[in-house]
Coordinates of C-alpha atoms and ligand atoms in Angstrom, one line a residue:
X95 CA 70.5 86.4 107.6
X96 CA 68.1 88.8 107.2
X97 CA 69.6 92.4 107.9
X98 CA 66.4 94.4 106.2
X99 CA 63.2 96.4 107.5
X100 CA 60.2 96.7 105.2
X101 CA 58.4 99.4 106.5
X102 CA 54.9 100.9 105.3
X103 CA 54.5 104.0 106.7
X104 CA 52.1 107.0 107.3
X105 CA 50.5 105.8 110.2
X106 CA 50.3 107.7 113.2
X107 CA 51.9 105.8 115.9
X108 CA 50.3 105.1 119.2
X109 CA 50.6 103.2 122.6
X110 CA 53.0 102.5 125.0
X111 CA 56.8 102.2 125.2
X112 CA 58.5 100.7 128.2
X113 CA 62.1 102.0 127.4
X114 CA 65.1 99.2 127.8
X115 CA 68.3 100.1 129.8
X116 CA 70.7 102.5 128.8
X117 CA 73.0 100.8 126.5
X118 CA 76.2 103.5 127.5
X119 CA 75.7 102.0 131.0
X120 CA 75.5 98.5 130.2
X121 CA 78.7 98.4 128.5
X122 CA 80.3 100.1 131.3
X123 CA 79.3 98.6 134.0
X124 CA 79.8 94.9 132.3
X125 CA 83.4 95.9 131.6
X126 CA 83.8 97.5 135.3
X127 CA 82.6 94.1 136.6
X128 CA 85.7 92.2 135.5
X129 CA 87.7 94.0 138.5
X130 CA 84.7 92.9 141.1
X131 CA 85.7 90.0 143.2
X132 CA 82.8 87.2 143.0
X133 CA 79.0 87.4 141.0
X134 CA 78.4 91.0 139.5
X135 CA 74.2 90.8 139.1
X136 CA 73.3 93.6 136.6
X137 CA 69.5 94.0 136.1
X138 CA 68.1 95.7 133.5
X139 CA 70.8 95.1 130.6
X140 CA 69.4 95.4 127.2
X141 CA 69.7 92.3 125.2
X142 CA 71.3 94.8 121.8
X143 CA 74.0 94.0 119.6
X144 CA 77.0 96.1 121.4
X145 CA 75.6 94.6 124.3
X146 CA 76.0 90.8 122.9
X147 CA 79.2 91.2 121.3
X148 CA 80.6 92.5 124.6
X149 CA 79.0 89.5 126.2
X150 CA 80.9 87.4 123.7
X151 CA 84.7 89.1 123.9
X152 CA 84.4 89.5 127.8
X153 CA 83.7 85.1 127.5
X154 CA 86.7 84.8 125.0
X155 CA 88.9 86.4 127.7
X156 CA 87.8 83.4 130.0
X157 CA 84.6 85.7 131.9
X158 CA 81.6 83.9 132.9
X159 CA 78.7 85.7 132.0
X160 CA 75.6 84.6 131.4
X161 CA 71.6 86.3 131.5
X162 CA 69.9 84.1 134.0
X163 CA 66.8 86.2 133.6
X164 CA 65.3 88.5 130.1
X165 CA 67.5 91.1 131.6
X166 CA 69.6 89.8 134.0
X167 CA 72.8 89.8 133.5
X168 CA 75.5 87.7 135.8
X169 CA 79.4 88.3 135.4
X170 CA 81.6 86.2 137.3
X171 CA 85.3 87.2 136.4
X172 CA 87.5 84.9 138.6
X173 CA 88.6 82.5 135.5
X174 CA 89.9 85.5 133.6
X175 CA 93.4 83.8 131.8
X176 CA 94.3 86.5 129.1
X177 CA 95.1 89.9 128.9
X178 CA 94.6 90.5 124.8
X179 CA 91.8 91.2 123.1
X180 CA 91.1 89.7 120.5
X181 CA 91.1 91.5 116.9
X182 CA 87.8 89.9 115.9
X183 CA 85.8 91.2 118.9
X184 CA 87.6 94.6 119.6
X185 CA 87.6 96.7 116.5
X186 CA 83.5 95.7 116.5
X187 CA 83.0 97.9 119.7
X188 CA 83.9 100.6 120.3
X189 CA 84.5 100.8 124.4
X190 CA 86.3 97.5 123.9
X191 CA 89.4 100.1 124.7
X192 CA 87.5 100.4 128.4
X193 CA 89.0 97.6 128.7
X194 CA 92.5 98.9 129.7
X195 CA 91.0 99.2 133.1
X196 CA 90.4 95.8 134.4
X197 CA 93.1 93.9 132.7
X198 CA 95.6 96.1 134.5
X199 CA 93.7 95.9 137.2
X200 CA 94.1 92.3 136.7
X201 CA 97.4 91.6 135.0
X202 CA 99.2 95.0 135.4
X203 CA 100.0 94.7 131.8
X204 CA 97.4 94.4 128.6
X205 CA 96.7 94.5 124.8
X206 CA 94.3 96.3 123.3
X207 CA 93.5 97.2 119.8
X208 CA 92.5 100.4 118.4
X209 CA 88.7 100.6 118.8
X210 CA 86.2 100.4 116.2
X211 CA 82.3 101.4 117.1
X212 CA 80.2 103.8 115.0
X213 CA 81.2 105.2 111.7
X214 CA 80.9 108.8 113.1
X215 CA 84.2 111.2 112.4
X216 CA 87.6 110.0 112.8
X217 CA 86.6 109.5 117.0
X218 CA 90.1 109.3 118.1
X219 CA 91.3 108.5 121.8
X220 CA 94.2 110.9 122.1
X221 CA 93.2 112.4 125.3
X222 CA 92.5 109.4 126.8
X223 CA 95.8 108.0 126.3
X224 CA 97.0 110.9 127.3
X225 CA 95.1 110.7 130.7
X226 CA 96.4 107.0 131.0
X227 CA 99.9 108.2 130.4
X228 CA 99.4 111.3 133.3
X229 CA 98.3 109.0 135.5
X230 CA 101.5 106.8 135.6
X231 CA 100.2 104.3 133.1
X232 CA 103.1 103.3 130.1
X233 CA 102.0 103.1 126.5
X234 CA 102.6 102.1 123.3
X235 CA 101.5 102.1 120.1
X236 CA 102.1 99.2 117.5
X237 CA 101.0 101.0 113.5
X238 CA 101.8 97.5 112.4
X239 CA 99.6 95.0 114.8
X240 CA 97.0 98.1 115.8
X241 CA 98.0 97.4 119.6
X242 CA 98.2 99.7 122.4
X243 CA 100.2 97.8 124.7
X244 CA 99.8 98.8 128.6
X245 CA 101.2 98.4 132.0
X246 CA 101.5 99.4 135.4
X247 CA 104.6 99.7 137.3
X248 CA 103.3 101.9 139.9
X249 CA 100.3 102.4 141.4
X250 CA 97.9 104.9 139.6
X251 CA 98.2 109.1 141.4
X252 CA 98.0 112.5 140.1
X253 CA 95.7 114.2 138.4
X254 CA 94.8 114.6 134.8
X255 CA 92.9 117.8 133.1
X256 CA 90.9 116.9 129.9
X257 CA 91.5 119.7 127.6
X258 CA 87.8 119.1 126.2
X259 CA 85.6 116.7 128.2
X260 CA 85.1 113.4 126.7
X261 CA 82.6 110.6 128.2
X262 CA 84.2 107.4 128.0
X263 CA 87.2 109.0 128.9
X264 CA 86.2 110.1 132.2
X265 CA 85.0 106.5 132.9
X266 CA 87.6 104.8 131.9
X267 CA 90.5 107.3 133.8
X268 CA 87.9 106.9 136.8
X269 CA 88.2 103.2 136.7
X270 CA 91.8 103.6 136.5
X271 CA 91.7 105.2 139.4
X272 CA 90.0 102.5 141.4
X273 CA 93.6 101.3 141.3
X274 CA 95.2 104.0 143.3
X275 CA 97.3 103.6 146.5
X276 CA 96.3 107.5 147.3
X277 CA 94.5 109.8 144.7
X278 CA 93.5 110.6 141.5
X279 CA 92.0 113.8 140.2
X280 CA 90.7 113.7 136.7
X281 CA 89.5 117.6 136.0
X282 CA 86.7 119.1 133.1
X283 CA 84.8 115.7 133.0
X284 CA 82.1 115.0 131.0
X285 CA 79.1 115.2 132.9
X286 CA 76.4 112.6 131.2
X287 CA 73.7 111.3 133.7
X288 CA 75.0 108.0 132.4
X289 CA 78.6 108.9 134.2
X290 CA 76.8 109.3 137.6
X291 CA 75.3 105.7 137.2
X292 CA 78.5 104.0 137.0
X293 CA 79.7 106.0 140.0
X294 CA 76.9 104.8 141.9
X295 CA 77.1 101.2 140.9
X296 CA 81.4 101.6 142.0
X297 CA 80.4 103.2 144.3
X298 CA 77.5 100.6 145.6
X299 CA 80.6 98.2 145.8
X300 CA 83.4 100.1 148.2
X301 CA 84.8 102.7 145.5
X302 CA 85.3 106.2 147.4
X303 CA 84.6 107.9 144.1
X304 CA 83.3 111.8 144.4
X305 CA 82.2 114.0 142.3
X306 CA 83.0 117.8 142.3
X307 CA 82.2 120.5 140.3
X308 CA 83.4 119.4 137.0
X309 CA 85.7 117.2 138.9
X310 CA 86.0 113.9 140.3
X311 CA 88.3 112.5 143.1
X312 CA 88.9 108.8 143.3
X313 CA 90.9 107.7 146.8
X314 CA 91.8 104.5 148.0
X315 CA 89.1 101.5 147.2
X316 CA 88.3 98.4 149.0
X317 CA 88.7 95.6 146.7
X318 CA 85.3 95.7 145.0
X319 CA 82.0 93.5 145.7
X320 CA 78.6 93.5 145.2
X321 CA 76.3 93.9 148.2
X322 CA 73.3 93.4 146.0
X323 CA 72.2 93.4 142.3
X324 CA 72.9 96.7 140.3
X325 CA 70.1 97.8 137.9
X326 CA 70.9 100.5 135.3
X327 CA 69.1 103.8 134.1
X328 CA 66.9 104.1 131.8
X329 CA 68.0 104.5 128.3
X330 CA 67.4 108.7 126.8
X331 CA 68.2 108.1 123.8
X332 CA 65.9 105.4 123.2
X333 CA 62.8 107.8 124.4
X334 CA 64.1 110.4 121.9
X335 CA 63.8 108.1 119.4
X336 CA 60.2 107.4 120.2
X337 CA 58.8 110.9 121.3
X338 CA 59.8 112.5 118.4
X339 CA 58.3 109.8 116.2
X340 CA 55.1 109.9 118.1
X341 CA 54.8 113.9 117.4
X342 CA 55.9 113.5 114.2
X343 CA 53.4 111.0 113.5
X344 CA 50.9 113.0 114.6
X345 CA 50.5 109.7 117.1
X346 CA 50.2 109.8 120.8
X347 CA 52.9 107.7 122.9
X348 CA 53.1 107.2 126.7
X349 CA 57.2 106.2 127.5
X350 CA 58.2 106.0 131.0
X351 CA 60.0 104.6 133.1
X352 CA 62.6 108.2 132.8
X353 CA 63.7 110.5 135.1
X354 CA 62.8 113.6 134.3
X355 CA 66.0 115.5 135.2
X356 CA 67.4 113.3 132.7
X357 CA 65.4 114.8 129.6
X358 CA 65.0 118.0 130.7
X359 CA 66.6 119.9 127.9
X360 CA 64.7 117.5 125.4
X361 CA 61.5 118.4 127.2
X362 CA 61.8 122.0 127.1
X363 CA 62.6 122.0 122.9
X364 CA 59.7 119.6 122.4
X365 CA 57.6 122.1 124.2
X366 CA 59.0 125.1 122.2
X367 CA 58.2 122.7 118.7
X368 CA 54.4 122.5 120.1
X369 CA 54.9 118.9 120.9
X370 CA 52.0 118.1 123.3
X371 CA 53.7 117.1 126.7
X372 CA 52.2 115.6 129.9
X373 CA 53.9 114.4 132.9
X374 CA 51.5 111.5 134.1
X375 CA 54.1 110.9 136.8
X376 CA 57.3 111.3 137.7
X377 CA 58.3 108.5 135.8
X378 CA 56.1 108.5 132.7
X379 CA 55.5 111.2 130.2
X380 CA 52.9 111.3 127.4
X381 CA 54.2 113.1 124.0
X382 CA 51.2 113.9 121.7
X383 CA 50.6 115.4 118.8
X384 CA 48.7 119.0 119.2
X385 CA 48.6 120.9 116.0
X386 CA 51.3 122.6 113.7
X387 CA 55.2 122.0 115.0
X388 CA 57.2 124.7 115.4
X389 CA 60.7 124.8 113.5
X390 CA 63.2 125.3 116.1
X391 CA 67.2 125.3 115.6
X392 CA 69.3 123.2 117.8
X393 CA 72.8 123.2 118.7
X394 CA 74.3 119.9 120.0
X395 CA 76.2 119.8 122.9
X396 CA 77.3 118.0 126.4
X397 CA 74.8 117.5 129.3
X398 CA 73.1 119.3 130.0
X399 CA 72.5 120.6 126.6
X400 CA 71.0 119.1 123.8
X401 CA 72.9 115.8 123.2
X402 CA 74.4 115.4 119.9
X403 CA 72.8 111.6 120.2
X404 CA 69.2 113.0 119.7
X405 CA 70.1 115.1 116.6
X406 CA 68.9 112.9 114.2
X407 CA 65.5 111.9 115.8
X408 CA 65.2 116.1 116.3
X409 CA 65.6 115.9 112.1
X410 CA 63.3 113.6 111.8
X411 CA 60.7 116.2 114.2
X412 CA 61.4 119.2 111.8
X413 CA 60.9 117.0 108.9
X414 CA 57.3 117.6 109.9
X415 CA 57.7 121.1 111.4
X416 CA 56.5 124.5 109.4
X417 CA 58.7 126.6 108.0
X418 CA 62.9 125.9 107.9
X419 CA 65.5 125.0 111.1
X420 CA 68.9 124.3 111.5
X421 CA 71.0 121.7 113.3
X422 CA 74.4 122.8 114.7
X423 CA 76.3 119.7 115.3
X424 CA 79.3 120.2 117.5
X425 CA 80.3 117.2 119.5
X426 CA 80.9 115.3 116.9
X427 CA 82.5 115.5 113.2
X428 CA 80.5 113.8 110.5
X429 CA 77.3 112.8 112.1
X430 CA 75.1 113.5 109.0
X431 CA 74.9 110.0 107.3
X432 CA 71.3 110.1 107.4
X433 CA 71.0 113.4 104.9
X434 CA 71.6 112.0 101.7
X435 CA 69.3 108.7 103.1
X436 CA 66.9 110.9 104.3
X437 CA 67.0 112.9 101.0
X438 CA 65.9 109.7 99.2
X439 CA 62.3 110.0 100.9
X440 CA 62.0 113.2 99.7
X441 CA 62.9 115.0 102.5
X442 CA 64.5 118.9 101.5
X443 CA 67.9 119.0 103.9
X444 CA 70.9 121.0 103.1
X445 CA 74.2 121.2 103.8
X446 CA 75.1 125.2 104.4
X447 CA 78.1 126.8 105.9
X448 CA 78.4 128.9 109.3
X449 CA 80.9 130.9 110.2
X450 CA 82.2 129.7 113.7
X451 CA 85.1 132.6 115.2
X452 CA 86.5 130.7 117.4
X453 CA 86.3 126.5 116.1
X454 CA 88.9 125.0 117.9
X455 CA 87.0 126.0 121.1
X456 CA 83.7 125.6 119.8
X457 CA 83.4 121.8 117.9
X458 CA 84.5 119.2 120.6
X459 CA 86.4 117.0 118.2
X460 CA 90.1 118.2 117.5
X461 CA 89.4 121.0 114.7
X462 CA 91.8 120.8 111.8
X463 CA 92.3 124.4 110.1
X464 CA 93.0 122.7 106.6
X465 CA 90.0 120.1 106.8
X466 CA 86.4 120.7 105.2
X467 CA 83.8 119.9 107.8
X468 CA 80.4 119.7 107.3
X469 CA 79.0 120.4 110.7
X470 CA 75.1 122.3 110.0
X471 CA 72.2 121.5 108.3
X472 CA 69.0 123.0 107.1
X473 CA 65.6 121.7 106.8
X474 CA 63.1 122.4 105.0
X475 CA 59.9 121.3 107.1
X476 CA 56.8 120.4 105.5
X477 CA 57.8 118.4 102.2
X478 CA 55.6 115.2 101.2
X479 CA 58.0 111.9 102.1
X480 CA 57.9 109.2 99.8
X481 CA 59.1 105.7 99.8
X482 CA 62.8 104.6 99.5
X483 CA 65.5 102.0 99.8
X484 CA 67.6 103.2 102.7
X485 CA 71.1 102.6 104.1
X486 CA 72.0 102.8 107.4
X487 CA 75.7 103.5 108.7
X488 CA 75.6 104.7 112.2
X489 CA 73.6 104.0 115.1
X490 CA 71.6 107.0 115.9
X491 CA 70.9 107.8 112.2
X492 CA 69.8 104.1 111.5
X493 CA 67.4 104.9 114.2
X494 CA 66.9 108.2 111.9
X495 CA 66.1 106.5 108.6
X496 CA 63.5 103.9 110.0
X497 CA 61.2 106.5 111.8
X498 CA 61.8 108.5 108.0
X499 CA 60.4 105.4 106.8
X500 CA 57.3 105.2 109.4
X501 CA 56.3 108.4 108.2
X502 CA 56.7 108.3 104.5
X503 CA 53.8 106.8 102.7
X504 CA 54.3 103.2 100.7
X505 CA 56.3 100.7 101.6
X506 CA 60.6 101.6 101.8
X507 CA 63.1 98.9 102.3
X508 CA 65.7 99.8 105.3
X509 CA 69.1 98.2 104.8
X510 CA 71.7 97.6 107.6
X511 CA 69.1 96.7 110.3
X512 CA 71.8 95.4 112.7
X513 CA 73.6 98.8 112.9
X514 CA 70.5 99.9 114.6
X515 CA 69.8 96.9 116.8
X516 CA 73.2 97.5 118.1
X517 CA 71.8 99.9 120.5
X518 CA 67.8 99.7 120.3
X519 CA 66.3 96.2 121.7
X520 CA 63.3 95.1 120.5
X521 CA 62.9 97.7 117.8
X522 CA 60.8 96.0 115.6
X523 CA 58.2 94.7 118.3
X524 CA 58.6 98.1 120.2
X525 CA 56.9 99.5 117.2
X526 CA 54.5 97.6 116.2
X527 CA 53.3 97.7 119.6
X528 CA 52.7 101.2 118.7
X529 CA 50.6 100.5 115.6
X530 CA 53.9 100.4 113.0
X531 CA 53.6 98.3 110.3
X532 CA 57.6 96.9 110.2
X533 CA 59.0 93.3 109.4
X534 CA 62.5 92.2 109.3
X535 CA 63.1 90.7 105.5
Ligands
EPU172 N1 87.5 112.9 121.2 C1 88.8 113.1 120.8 N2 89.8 112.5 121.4 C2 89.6 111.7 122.6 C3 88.2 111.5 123.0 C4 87.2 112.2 122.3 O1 89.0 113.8 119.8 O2 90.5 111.2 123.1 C5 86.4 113.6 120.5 C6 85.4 112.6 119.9 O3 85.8 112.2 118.6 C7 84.1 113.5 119.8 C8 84.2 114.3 121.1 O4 85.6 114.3 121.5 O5 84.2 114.3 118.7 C9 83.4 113.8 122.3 O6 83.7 112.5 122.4 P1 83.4 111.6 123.7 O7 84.7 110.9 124.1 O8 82.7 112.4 124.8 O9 82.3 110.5 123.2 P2 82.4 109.0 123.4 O10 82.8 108.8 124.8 O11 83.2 108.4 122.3 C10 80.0 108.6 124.3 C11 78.8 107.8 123.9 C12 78.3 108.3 122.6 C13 77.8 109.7 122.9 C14 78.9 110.6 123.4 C15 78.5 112.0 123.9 C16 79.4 105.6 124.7 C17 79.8 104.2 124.4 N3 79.3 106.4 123.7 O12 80.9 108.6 123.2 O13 77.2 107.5 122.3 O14 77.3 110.3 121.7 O15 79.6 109.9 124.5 O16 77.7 111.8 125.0 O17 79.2 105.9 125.8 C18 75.7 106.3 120.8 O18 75.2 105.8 121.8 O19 75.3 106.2 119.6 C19 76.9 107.1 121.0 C20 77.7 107.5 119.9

């Protein structure tokens, strides 16, 4: 099968890109749906990779779900039978440990292997088994089998205090909670916009889940049911992806529909870069190429800051910028796979060294004293990109190393095309659309 993009680039890129849903609310929500009594509708579900393989493990555990329309997703759990997930499905997505929720929900006992998902650090789940374990739930680990093995003899109560916020850890402990006989407090959440949308979807369906500052409260549920079909945000990510292609580009994109409380710290860096910016509504932006781009240095961090998933996409921005910027990555360890691809265009990037006081606090991931980590880059803005044969190994950077591609002049070969189409659908006719010349070979 082909699993390739040949891609001529140097165009600049322009049109219009109606962004899909938000693929870190589709999983969720699908996996959430298995502890709803009757037909879950989900509107607005990306037809991507993780999105598809999900699709398939949740049907090998004995879900119905099927997309009765291009979007439309419909989950019907009541034929659940098993309470293992399989090998072959699990260690290919990475919130396939989400799972923990509605087979104990279901079962009060589970099997779940260690989850696989990006390439990007070591991306353990220690504090999330940890929050399981405060909140009643027992746990083991099998080294041989690569099986947690769960189950509930009480109820889910207490609280539990992440010691640094993680995202899918809040959701899942949250969904945990949905269990509870009185209440669960789960303190220093993450605080992603995408976090809010599975509240409101729970919460659509008779959870009592509420949010306080940088806490949330989950009491006593009704079982859960949909009053009516559920359609997800937006996906940010995706309109990173293009707005900083269409700048780079020197092209002229209009993306919508977004929120614009949801890209507000992206909006305010592009306008520092000298990315031209209007708001046509509050809905739909326009991202436009004005004249010389600013090199600006980022920091990654949690919402609201600059999100460690846009990172690359920003590289790809100061590829084209004047002058040299850096990029701090901190929520994350190892989330530079695209450098040495990127370096094969031509592109001048650098690893260099900065001297953090205090990096146990500062990086997000657990910081190991003894460990060399290669956390900052530098770019050197301005170079003449060339064509390449490319590699991709993570999501976001795959992302990265096509819009490299669309930039550099001749015709580069992009290997690993399914990484990418894990979380961006329709990539290929998305940018076309936009003038792109890109094929799958
Ligand atoms: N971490 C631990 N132990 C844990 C949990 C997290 O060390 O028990 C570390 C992680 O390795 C990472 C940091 O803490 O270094 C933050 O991780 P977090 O748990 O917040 O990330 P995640 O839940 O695994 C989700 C998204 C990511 C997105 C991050 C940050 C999903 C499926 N994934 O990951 O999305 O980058 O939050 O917002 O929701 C992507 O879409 O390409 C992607 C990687």
């Amino acid at each position: 099968m082909s699993d390739s993009y040949l891609i001529k680039g140097g165009k600049p890129l322009k049109g219009e890109v109606i962004l899909s849903g938000a693929k870190n609310v589709a999983l969720k929500t699908i996996i959430a749906a298995l502890m709803f009594k009757g037909d879950v509708i989900l509107k607005n579900i990306p037809k991507i990779n993780d999105v598809l393989d999900l699709v398939k493990l949740i049907k090998s555990l004995g879900v119905k779900a099927d997309f009765t329309e291009k979007n439309t997703l419909v989950i019907n759990s009541s034929n659940l039978k098993s309470n293992r997930v399989d090998l072959q499905y699990g260690s290919k997505i990475r919130v396939s440990f989400m799972l923990f929720a509605p087979l104990l929900h279901r079962f009060g006992e589970c099997f779940v292997p260690n989850p696989g998902g990006c390439r990007i650090g070591a991306r353990p789940i220690d504090r999330i088994i940890k929050g399981l374990v405060a909140l009643g739930i027992i746990i083991d680990y099998d080294t041989e089998t690569g099986y947690y093995h769960a189950k509930i003899v009480d109820k889910p109560k207490g609280a539990y205090r992440f010691e640094k916020p993680s995202h899918t850890g809040t959701e899942l402990l949250m969904m945990i909670g949905l269990m509870t006989e009185e209440k669960v407090e789960i303190e220093n959440i993450a605080n992603e916009p995408e976090i809010d949308d599975l509240i409101l979807y729970l919460n659509s369906a008779g959870a009592n889940i509420r949010e306080e500052k940088n806490k949330i409260i989950i009491t006593k549920s009704s079982e859960l049911k949909q009053k009516e079909a559920f359609t997800i945000m937006s996906d940010r990510n995706e309109l990173v992806t293009y707005a900083t292609l269409a700048v780079a580009s020197e092209g002229d994109v209009i993306i919508s529909p977004i929120d614009k409380n949801l890209i507000a710290s992206f909006l305010k860096i592009m306008r520092e870069a000298g990315a031209g910016i209007e708001e046509i509504s509050n809905y739909k932006y326009r991202f436009f190429y004005k004249g010389e781009i600013n090199s600006i240095n980022i920091e990654t961090s949690p919402h609201p800051g600059f999100m460690t998933d846009w990172q690359p996409s920003w590289a790809i921005l100061m590829l084209k910028a004047k002058g040299s910027s850096v990029i701090h990555e901190r929520v994350f360890e190892n989330r530079f796979s695209y450098v040495e691809e990127l370096k094969k265009l031509g592109a001048k990037i650098d690893f260099v060294d900065v001297l953090i006081e205090n990096p146990e606090f500062f990086y997000h991931f657990n910081f190991e004293k003894e460990r060399l980590y290669r956390q900052t880059i530098k770019i050197q803005g301005g170079e003449e990109l060339h064509n390449a044969i490319l590699d991709i190994s993570d999501l976001r950077a795959g992302a990265a190393l096509a819009c490299g591609a669309l930039l550099a002049d001749g015709e580069s070969i992009v290997n690993g095309a399914s990484i990418l189409e894990r979380g961006y659908e329709n990539f290929v006719e998305k940018v076309r659309k936009l003038g792109g010349e890109i094929k799958k070979v």
